mmCIF file of C-alpha atoms in Angstrom:
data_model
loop_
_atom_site.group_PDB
_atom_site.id
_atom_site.type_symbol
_atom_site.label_atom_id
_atom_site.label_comp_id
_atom_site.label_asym_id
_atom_site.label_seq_id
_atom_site.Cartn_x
_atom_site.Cartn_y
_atom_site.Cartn_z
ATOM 1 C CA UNK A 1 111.280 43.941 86.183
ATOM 2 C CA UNK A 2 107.284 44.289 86.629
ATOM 3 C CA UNK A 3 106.172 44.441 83.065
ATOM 4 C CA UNK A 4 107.058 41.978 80.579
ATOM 5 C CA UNK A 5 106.633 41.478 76.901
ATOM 6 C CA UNK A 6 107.682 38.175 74.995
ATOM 7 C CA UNK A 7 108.208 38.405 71.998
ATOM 8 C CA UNK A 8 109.235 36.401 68.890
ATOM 9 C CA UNK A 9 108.411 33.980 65.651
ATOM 10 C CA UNK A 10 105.392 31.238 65.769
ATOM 11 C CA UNK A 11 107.216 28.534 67.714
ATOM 12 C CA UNK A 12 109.632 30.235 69.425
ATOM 13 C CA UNK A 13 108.165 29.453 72.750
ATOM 14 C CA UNK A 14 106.690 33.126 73.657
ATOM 15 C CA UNK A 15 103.902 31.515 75.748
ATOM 16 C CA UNK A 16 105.996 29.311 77.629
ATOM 17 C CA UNK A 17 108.710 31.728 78.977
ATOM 18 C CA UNK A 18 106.316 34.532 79.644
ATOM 19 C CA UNK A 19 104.235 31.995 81.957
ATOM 20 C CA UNK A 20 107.520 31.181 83.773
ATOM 21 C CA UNK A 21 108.251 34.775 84.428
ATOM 22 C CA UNK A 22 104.979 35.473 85.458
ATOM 23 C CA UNK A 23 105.191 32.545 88.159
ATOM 24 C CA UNK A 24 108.536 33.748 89.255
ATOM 25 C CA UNK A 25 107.454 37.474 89.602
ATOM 26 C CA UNK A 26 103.878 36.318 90.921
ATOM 27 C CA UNK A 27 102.746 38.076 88.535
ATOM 28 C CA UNK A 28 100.057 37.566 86.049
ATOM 29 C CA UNK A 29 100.689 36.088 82.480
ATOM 30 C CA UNK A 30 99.149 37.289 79.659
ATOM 31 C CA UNK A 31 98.418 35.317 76.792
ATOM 32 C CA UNK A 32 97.391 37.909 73.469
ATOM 33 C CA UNK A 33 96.569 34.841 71.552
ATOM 34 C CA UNK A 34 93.992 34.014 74.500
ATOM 35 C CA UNK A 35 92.535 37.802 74.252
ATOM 36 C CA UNK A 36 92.270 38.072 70.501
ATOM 37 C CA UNK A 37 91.301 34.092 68.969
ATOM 38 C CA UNK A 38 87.516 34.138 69.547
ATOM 39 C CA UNK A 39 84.830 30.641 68.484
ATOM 40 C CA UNK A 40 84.794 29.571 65.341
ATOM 41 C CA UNK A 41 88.779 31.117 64.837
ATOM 42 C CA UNK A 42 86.901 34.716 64.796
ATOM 43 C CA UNK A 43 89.581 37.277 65.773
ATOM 44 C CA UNK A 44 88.144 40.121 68.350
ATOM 45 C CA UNK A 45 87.549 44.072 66.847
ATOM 46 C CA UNK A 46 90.393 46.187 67.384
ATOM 47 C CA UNK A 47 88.040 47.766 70.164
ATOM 48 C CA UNK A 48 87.513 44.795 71.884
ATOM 49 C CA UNK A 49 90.912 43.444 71.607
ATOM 50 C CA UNK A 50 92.594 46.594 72.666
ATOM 51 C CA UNK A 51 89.722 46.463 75.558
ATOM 52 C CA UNK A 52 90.836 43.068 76.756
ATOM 53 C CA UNK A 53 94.301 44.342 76.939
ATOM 54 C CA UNK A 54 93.754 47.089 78.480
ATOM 55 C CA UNK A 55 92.216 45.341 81.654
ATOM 56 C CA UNK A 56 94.764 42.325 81.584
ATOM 57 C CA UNK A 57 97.761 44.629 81.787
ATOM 58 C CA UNK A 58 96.194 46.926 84.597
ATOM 59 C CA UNK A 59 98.041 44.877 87.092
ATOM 60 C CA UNK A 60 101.143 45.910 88.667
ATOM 61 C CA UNK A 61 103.383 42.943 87.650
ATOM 62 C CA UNK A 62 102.389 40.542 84.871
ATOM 63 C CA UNK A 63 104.205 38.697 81.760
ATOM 64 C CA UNK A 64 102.613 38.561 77.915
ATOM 65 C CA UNK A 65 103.322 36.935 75.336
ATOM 66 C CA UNK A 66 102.807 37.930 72.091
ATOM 67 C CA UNK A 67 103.437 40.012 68.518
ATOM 68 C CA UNK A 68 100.685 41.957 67.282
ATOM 69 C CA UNK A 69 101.678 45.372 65.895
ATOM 70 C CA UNK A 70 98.580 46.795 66.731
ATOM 71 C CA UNK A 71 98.480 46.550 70.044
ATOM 72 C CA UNK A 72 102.128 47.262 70.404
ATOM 73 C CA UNK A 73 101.193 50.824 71.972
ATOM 74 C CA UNK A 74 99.532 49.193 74.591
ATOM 75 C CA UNK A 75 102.117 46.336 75.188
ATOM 76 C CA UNK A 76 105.085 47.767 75.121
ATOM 77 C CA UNK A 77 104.351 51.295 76.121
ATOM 78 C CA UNK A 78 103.555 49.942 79.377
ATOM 79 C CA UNK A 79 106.017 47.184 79.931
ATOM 80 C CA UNK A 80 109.444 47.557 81.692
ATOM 81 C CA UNK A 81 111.028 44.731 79.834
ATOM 82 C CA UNK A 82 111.281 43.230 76.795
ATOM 83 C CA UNK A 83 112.236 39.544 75.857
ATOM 84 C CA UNK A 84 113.157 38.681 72.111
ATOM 85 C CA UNK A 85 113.336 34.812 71.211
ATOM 86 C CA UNK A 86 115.025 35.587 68.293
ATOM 87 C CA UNK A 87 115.588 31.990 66.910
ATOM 88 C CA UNK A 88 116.593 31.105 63.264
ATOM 89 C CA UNK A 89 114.279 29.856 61.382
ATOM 90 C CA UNK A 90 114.725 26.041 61.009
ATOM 91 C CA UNK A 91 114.058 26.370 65.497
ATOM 92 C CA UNK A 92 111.231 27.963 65.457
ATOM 93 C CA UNK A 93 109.874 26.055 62.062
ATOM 94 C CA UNK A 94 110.931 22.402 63.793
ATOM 95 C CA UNK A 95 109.427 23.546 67.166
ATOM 96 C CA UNK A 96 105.941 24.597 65.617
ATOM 97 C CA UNK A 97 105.625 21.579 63.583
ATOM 98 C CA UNK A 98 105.898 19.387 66.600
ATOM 99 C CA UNK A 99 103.337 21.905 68.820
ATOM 100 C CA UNK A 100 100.631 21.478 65.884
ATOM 101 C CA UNK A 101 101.324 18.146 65.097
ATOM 102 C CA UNK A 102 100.754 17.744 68.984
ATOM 103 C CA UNK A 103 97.712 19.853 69.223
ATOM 104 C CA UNK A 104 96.195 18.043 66.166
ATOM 105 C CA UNK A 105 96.577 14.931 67.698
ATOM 106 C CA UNK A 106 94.981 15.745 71.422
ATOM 107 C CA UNK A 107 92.657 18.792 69.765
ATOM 108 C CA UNK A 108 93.652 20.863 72.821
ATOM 109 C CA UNK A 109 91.020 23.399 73.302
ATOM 110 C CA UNK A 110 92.970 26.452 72.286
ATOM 111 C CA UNK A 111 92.245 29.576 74.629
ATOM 112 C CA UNK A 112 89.191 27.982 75.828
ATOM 113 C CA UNK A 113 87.617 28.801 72.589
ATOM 114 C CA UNK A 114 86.749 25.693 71.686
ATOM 115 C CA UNK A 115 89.322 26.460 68.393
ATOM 116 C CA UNK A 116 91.278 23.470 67.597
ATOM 117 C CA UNK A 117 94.379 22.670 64.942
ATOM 118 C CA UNK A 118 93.298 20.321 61.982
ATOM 119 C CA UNK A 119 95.426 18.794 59.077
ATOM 120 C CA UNK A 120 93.390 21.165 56.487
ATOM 121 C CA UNK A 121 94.081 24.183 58.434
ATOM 122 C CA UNK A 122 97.606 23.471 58.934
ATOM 123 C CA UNK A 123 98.688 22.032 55.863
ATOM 124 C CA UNK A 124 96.375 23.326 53.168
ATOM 125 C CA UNK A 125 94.933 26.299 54.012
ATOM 126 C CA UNK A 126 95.847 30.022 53.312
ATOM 127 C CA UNK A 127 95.988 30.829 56.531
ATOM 128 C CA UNK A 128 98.285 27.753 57.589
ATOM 129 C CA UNK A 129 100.201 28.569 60.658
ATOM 130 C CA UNK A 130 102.795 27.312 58.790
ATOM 131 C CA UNK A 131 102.855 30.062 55.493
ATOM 132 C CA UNK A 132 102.710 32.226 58.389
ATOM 133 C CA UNK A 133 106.033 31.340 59.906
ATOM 134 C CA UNK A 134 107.694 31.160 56.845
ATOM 135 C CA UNK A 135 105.849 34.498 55.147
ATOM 136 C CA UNK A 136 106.784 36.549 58.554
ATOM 137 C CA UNK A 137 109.829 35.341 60.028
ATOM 138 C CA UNK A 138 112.111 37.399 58.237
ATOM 139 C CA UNK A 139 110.321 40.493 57.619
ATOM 140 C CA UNK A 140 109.867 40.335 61.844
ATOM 141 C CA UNK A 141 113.058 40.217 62.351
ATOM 142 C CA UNK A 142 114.359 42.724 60.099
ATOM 143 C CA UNK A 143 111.851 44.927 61.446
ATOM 144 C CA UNK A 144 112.331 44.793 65.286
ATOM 145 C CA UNK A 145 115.889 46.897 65.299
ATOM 146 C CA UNK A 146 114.077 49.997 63.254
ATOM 147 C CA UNK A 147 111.263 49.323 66.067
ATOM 148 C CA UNK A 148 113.218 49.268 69.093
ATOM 149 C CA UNK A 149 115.195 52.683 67.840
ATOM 150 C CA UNK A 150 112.015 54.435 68.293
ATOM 151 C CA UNK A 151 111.724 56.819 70.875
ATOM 152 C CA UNK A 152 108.394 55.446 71.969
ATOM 153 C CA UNK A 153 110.346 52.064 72.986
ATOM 154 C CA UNK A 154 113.349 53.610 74.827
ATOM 155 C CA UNK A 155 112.235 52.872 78.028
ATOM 156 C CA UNK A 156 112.661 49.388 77.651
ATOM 157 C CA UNK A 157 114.999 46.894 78.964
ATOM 158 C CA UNK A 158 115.753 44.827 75.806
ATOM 159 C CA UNK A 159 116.741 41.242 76.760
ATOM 160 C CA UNK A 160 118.137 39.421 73.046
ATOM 161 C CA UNK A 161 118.275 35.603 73.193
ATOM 162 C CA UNK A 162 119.775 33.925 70.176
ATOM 163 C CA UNK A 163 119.013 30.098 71.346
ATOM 164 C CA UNK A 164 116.464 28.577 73.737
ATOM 165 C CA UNK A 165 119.776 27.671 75.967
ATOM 166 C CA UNK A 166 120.341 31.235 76.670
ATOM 167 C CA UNK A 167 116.768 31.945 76.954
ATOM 168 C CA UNK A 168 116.649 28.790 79.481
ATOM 169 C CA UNK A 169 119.787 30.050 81.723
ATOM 170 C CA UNK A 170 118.178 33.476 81.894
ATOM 171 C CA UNK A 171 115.010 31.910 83.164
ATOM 172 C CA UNK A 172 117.052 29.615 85.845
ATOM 173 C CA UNK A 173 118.834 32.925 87.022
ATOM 174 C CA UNK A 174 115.751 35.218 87.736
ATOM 175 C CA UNK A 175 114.563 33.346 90.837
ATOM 176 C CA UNK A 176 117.394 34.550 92.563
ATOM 177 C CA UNK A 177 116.782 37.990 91.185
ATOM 178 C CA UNK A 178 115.211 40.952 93.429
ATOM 179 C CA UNK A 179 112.720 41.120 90.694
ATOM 180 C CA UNK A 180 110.472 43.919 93.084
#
């Protein structure tokens, strides 16, 4: 296990577990979040995106986190592993109402962006994070079996985690594993 890819629903807690592994495999984590959100909540070109990626997963052992289909060539064709949260939906929905409430309240500095969560964006805009979860969550998970059946993906180790328990165990146990 060199290569990692986290994925899962908004909330699930990609970023969190994909830092951990990273720190257990000394690895480096990758954030796609971090190389796509530009000022101003400007996403990156394709080009530049795919750039960014490119160069972050050029290392020989490193952890991501993150979903974005079109990058998924990149991601997953070169990772070793792959780590589904797969959460129902009231989990994931409870956890990401408590991160943004959170990061409305501090106005963390997202990504170093200077991006931050506001009550307008979350609650009454189009592009609420929360519409998102509830537009995607489904149609994601449906999705991912047809998506790991490809032959593209067969290389992968798939590691399926139905609660953050499991995920959390999993976690615990790989610092004992030879992970080289």
């Amino acid at each position: 296990m060199q290569r990692v890819v986290v994925i899962g629903t908004s909330g699930a807690g990609k970023s969190t577990l994909a830092e951990a592994v990273a720190r257990r495999m000394v690895g480096s984590f990758i954030d796609l979040d971090a190389l796509h959100w530009l000022p101003n909540w400007e996403g990156a070109s394709d080009e530049v995106f795919r750039a960014k990626i490119s160069d972050a997963t050029s290392a020989e052992r490193w952890a991501l986190s993150g979903n974005y289909s079109r990058t998924r060539d990149l991601t997953w064709g070169q990772a070793d592993t792959l780590v589904w949260l797969d959460y129902a939906f009231p989990l994931t929905f409870s956890r990401l109402f408590r991160r943004t409430i959170r990061r409305i309240r501090t106005q963390e500095d997202l990504w170093n962006t200077g991006n931050h969560e506001t009550w307008r964006k979350a609650f009454f805009d189009r592009k609420s994070i929360f519409l998102w979860a509830i537009q995607t969550h489904g149609k994601h998970r449906r999705q991912m079996d047809t998506l790991l059946q490809q032959p593209e993906y067969a290389h992968l180790k798939l590691i399926r985690f139905k609660s953050p328990r499991e995920a959390d165990a999993w976690r615990h146990q790989i610092v004992q594993l030879d992970i080289a």
